CSV table of C-alpha atoms in Angstrom, one decimal:
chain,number,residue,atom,x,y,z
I,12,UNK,CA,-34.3,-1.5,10.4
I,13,UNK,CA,-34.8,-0.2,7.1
I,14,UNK,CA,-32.2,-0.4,4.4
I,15,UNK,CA,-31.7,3.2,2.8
I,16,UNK,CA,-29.7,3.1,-0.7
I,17,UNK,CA,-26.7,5.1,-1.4
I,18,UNK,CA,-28.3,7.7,-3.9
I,19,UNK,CA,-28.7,11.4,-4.1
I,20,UNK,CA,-32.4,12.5,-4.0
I,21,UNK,CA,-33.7,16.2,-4.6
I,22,UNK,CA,-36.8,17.2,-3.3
I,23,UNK,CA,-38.2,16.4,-6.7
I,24,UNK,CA,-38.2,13.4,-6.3
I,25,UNK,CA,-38.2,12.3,-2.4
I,26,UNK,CA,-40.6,13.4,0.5
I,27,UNK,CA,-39.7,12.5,3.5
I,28,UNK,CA,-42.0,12.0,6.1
I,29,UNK,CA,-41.2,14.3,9.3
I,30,UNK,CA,-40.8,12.8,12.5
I,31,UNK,CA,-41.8,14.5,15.6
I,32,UNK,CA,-38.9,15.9,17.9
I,33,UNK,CA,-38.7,17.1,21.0
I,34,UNK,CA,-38.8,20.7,21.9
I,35,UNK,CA,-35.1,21.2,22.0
I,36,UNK,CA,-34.2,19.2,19.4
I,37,UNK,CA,-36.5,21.3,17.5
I,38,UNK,CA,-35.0,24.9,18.0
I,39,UNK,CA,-31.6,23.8,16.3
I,40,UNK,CA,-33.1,22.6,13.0
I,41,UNK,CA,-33.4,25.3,10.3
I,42,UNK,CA,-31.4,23.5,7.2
I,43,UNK,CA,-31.1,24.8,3.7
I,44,UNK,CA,-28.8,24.9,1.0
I,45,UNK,CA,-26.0,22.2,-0.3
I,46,UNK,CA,-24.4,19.7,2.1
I,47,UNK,CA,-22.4,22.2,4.4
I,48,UNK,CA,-18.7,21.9,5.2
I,49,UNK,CA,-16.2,23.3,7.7
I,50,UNK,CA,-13.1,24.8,9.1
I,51,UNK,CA,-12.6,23.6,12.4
I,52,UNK,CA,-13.3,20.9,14.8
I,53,UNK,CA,-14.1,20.5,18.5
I,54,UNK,CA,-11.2,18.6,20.9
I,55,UNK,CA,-11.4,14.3,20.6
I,56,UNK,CA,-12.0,14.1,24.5
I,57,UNK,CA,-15.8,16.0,23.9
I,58,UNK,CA,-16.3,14.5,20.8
I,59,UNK,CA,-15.8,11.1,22.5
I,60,UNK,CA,-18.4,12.2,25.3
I,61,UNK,CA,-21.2,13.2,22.5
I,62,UNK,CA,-24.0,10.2,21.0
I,63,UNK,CA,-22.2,9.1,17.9
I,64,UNK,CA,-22.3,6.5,14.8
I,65,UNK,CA,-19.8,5.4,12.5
I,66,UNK,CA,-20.1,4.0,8.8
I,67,UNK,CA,-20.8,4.8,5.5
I,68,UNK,CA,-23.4,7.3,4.4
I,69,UNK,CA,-26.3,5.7,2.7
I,70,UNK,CA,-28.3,8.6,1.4
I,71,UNK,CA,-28.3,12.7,1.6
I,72,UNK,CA,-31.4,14.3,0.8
I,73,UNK,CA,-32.2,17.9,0.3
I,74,UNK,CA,-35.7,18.6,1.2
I,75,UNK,CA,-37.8,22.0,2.0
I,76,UNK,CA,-37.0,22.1,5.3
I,77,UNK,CA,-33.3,21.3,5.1
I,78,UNK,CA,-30.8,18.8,4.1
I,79,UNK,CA,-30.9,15.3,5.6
I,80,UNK,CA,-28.1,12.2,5.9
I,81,UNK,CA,-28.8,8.8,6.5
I,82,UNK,CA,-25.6,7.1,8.8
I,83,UNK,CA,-25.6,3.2,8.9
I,84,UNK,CA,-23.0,1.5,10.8
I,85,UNK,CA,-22.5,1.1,14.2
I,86,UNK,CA,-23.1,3.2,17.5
I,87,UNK,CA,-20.0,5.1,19.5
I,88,UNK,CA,-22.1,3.7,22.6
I,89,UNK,CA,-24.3,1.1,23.4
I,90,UNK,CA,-26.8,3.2,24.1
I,91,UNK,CA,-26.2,5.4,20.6
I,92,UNK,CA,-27.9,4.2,17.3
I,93,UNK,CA,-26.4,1.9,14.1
I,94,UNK,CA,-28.8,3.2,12.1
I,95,UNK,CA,-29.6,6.8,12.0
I,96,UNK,CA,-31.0,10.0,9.6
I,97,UNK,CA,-29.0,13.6,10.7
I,98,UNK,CA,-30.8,16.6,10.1
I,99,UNK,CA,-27.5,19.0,9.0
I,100,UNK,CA,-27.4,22.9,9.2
I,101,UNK,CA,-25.0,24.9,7.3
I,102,UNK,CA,-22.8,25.4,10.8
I,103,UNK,CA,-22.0,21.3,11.5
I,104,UNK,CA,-18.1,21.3,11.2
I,105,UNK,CA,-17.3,18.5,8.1
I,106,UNK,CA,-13.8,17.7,8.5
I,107,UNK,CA,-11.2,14.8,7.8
I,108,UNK,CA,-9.1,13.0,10.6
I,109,UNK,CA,-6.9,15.8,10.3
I,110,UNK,CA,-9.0,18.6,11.0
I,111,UNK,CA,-9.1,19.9,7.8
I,112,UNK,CA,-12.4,21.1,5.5
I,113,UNK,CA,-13.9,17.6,3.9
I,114,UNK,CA,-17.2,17.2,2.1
I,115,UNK,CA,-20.2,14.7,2.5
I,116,UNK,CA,-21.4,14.3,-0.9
I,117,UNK,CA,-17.6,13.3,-2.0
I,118,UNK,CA,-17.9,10.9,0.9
I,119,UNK,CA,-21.2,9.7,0.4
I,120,UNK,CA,-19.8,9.0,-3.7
I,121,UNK,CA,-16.4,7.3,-2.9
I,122,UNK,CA,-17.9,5.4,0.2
I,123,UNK,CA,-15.5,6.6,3.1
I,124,UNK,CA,-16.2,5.9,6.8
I,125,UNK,CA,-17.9,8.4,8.7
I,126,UNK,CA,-18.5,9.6,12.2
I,127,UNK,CA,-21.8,11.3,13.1
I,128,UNK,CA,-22.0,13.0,16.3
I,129,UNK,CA,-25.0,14.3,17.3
I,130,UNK,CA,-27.9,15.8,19.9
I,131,UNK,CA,-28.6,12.9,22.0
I,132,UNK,CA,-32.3,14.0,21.7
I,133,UNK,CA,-33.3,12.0,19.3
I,134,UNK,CA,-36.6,10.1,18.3
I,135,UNK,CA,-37.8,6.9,19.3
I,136,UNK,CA,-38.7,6.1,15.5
I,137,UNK,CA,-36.8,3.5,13.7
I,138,UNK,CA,-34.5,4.7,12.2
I,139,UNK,CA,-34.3,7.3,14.7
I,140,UNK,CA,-34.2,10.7,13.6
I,141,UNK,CA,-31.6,13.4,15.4
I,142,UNK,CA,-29.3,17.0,14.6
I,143,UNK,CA,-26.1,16.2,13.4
I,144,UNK,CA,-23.6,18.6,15.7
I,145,UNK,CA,-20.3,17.3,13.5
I,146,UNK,CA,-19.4,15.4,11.0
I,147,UNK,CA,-15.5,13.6,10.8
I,148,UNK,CA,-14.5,11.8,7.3
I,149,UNK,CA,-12.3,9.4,7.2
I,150,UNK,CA,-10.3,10.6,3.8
I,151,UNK,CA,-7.6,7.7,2.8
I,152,UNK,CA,-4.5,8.5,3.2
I,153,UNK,CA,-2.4,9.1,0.0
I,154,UNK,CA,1.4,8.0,0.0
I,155,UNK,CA,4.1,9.6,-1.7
I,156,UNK,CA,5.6,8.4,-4.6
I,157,UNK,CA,9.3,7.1,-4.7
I,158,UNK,CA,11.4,6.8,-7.6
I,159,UNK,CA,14.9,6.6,-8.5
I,160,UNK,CA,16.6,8.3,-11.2
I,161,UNK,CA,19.8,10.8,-12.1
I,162,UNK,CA,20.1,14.7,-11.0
I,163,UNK,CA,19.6,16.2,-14.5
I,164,UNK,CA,20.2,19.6,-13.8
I,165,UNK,CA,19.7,21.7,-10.4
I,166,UNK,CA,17.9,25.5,-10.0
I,167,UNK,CA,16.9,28.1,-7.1
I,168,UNK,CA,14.4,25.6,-4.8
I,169,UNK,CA,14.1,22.8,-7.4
I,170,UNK,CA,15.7,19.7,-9.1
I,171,UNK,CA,15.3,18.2,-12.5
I,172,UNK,CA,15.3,14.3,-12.0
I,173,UNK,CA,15.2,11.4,-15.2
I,174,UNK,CA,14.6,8.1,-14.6
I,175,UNK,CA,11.4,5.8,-15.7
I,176,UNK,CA,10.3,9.6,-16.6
I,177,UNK,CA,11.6,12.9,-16.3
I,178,UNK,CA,10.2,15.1,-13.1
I,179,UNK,CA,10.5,18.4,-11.7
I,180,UNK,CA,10.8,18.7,-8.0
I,181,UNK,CA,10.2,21.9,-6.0
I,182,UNK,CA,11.9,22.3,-3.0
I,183,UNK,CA,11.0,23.6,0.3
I,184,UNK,CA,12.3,24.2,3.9
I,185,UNK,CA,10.0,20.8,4.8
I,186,UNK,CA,12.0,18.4,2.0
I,187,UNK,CA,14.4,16.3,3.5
I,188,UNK,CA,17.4,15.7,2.0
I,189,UNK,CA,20.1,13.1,3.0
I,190,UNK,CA,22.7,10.5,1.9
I,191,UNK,CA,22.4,6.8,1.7
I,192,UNK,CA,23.3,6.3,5.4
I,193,UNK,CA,20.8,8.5,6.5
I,194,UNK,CA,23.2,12.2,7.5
I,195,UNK,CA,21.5,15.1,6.7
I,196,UNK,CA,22.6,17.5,3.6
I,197,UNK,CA,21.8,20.5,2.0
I,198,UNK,CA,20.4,21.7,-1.2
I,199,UNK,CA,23.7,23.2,-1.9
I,200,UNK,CA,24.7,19.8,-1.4
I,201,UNK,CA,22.6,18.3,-4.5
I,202,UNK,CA,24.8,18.3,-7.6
I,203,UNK,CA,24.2,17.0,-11.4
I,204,UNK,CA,24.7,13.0,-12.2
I,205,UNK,CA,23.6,12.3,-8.5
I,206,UNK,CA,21.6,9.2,-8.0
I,207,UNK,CA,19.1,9.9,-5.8
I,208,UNK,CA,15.9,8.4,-4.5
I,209,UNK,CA,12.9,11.2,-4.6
I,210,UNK,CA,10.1,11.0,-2.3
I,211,UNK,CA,7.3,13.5,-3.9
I,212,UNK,CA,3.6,14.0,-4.1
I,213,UNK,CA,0.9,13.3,-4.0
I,214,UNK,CA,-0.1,16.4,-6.1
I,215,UNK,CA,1.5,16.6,-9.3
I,216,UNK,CA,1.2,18.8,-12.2
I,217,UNK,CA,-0.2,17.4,-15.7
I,218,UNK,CA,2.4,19.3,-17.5
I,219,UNK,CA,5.6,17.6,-19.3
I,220,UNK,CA,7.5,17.3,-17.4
I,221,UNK,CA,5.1,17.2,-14.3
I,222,UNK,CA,6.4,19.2,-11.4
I,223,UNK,CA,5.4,18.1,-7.5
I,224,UNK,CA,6.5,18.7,-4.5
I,225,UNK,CA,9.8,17.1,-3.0
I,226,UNK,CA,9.1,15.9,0.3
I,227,UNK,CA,12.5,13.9,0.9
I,228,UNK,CA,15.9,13.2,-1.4
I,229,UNK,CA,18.1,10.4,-0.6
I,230,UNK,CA,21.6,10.6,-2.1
I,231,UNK,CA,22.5,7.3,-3.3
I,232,UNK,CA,25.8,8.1,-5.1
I,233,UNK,CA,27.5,9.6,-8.2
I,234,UNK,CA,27.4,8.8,-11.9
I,235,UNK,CA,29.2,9.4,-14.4
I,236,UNK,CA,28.3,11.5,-17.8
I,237,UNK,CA,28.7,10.6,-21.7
I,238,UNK,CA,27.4,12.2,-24.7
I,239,UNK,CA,27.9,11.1,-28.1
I,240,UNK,CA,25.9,9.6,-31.4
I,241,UNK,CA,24.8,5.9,-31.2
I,242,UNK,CA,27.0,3.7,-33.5
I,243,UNK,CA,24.9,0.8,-34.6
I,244,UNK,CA,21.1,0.4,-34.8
I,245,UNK,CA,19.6,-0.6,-31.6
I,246,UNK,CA,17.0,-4.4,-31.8
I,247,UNK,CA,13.9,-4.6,-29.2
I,248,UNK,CA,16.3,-7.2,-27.6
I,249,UNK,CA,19.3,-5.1,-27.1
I,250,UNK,CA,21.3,-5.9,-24.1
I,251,UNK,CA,23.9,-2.9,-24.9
I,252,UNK,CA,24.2,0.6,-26.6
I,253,UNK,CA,27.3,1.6,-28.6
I,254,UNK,CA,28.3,5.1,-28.2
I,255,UNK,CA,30.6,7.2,-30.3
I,256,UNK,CA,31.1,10.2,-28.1
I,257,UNK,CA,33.6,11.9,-30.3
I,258,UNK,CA,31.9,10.9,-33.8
I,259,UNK,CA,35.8,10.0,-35.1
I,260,UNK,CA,34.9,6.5,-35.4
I,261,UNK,CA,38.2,6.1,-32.7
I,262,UNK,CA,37.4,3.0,-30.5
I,263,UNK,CA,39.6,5.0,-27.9
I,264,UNK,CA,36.8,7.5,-27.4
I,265,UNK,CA,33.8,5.4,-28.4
I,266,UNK,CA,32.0,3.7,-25.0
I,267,UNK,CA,29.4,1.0,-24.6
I,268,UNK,CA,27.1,0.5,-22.0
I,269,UNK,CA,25.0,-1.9,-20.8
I,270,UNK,CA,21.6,-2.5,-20.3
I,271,UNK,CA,19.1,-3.7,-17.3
I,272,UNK,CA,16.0,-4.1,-16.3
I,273,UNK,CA,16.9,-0.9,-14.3
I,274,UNK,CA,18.1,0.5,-17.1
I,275,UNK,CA,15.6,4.0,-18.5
I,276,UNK,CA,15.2,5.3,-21.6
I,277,UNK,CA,13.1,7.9,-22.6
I,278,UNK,CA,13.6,11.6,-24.4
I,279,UNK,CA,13.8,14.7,-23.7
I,280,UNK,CA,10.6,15.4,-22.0
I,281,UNK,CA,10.5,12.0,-20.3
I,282,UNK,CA,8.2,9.8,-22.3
I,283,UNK,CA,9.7,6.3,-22.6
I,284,UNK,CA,11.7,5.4,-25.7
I,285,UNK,CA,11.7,1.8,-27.3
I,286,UNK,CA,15.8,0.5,-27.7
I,287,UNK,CA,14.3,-0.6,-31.3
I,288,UNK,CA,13.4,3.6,-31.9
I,289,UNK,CA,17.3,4.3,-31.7
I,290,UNK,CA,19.1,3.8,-34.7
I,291,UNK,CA,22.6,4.8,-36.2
I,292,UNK,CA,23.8,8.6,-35.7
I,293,UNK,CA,21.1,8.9,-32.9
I,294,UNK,CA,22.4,11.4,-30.4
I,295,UNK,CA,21.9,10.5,-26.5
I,296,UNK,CA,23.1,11.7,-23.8
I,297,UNK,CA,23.7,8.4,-21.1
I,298,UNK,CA,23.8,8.4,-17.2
I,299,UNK,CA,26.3,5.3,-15.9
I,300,UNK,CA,27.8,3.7,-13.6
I,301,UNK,CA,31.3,5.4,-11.7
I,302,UNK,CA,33.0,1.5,-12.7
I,303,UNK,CA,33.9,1.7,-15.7
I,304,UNK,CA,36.5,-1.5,-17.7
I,305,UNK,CA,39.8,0.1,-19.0
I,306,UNK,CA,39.1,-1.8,-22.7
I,307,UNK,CA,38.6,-0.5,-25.7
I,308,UNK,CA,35.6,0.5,-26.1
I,309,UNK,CA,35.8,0.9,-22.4
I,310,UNK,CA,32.4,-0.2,-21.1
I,311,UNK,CA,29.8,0.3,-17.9
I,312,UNK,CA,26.9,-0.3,-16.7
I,313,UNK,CA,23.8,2.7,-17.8
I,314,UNK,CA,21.2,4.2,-15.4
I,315,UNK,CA,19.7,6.3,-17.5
I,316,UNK,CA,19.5,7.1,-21.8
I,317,UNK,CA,18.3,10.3,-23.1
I,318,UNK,CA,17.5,10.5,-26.5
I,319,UNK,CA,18.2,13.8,-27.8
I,320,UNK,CA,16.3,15.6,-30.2
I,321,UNK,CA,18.1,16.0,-33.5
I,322,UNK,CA,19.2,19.8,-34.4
I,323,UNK,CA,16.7,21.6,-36.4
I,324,UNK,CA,18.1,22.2,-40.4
C-alpha cells in the first residue's frame, strides 16, 4: 500500500485523483468546508457493528469536491481496511472517548489514535476509498495536579493555598473534601494554617496567583502561625531561619525554625524566594510545625515562609 505523509494539503497544491464509487456510496458525498466536528455520538454496540479502522491520520486534504482523510492503521474487522482515504461531510460526528466535540486537524497535528467508521461500500482500489459516517479521537487523558501546602486564607466557594507556589482554588459541589483517614468534611470544615493536599486542574488560569478548579482536598493536619522580622541574614546554605516576632530583641519571644527539603519559600504572590534574598529586618510570615521545643528561642520545624513585602514610605 501506499504510504501517505502526515501534511496538510489545500487544493492548491494537491489533486486527487477520483475513484469511482458505487451508486450508493455516491449519494452521501457532497463535502465542503473545514474538517467538520460534532456534538454527539451513536451507542458503542452499533458502532462496533459498522466497517472500521484505527490509527493515526496521515493526511486531510480539502479538495473541490469536499474534504478528504487518509486513516492508516489497522482494520476493526478482518474484512475492514488498514489503510483507507474517508471522504467527510460536515454532518460525521468528531468526538473524543467521552463523547464530547473533538477535532481532526488537532488530531492529525498532535498524532492521536483514531477510529474511522464508515459505509462499508467502499472501492476495490488500493488504498480503498469510502464515506466516513464517524469519527472517535482518542484525546490523552490529562491528570490533576497534587500539591501540598498551608490554608492561607478561606472565602465564599474558594481557598487560598501556599506551598511550592501560592494557588487559588474554586470550589464546587463536585470537590471532595476529606481528612487524612479518608471521612468526609465540609467546606465549613476548611480553616486557615491547615495542611492539606489539593487535587486541582487541569485548567488553570495564567494569572498570579493562578486560580483552578479544586477537584478534591485532603486534610492533613494543623499548623501553627508566626509573624515577625528575620534576625540575621539568611546564606544559600541555610539550614534555619531566625525569627524575631516581637522586634524586642527578647529571646523569649524570638523563634527559629527549621529548614527542609520540604520546606517553601516564596512571596506574596507565590514566586519562589532564594534563603540568600532574606536578609536582616526582612518581614515573613512562617507556616510550622504544631511541635514546637520549650527553649529559648523555642524552635520547630517550617512548612511554609512568606516573604512579606516591606511597607510603602
Amino acid at each position: 500500500m501506499k504510504a501517505w505523509n502526515k501534511l496538510l494539503l489545500t487544493t492548491t497544491a494537491v489533486t486527487l485523483l477520483a475513484l469511482p464509487l458505487s451508486a450508493s456510496a455516491l449519494s452521501s458525498v457532497n463535502a465542503t468546508g473545514p474538517v467538520p466536528t460534532a456534538k454527539v455520538i451513536e451507542n458503542k454496540q452499533e458502532a462496533a457493528e459498522q466497517a472500521g479502522t484505527k490509527g493515526l491520520l496521515e493526511q486531510i486534504v480539502h479538495t473541490k469536491k469536499g474534504s478528504q482523510v487518509f486513516v492508516k492503521g489497522e482494520g476493526l474487522r478482518p474484512i475492514d481496511q488498514d489503510t483507507i482515504i474517508l471522504n467527510v461531510t460536515n454532518s460525521v460526528p468528531v468526538v473524543d472517548q467521552h463523547g464530547n466535540p473533538a477535532d481532526l486537524l488537532e488530531a492529525l497535528q498532535q498524532e492521536w489514535t483514531v477510529t474511522a467508521y464508515y459505509n462499508p461500500a467502499i472501492t476495490k482500489s488500493l488504498p480503498a476509498k469510502g464515506n466516513a459516517e464517524k469519527f472517535v479521537v482518542e484525546r490523552p487523558e490529562v491528570k490533576a495536579m497534587v500539591s501540598t501546602g498551608i490554608i492561607d486564607s478561606t472565602g465564599k466557594d474558594r481557598v487560598v493555598m501556599v506551598g511550592d507556589s501560592k494557588i487559588v482554588l474554586n470550589m464546587s459541589e463536585e470537590t471532595v473534601i476529606t481528612d487524612k483517614n479518608g471521612k468526609a468534611l465540609k467546606q465549613s470544615d476548611l480553616k486557615a494554617g491547615q495542611r492539606i493536599e489539593a487535587h486541582y486542574g487541569p485548567m488553570m488560569t495564567a494569572s498570579l496567583p493562578p486560580i483552578s478548579p479544586a477537584q478534591k482536598i485532603v486534610v492533613l493536619g494543623e499548623t501553627s502561625h508566626v509573624e515577625g522580622v528575620v534576625g540575621k541574614d539568611m546564606s544559600k546554605d541555610a539550614k534555619s531561619i531566625y525569627i524575631d516576632t516581637a522586634g524586642d530583641k527578647k529571646m523569649e519571644n524570638d523563634m527559629i525554625l527549621h529548614l527542609n527539603e520540604d520546606t517553601s519559600i516564596i512571596n506574596i504572590v507565590g514566586t519562589p524566594v532564594k534563603p540568600e534574598e532574606i536578609k536582616k529586618g526582612t518581614k515573613v510570615a512562617a507556616y510550622h510545625s504544631l511541635a514546637t521545643t520549650f527553649s529559648l528561642p523555642a524552635q520547630s520545624s517550617a512548612y511554609v515562609i512568606v516573604v512579606l513585602p516591606e511597607p510603602v514610605k
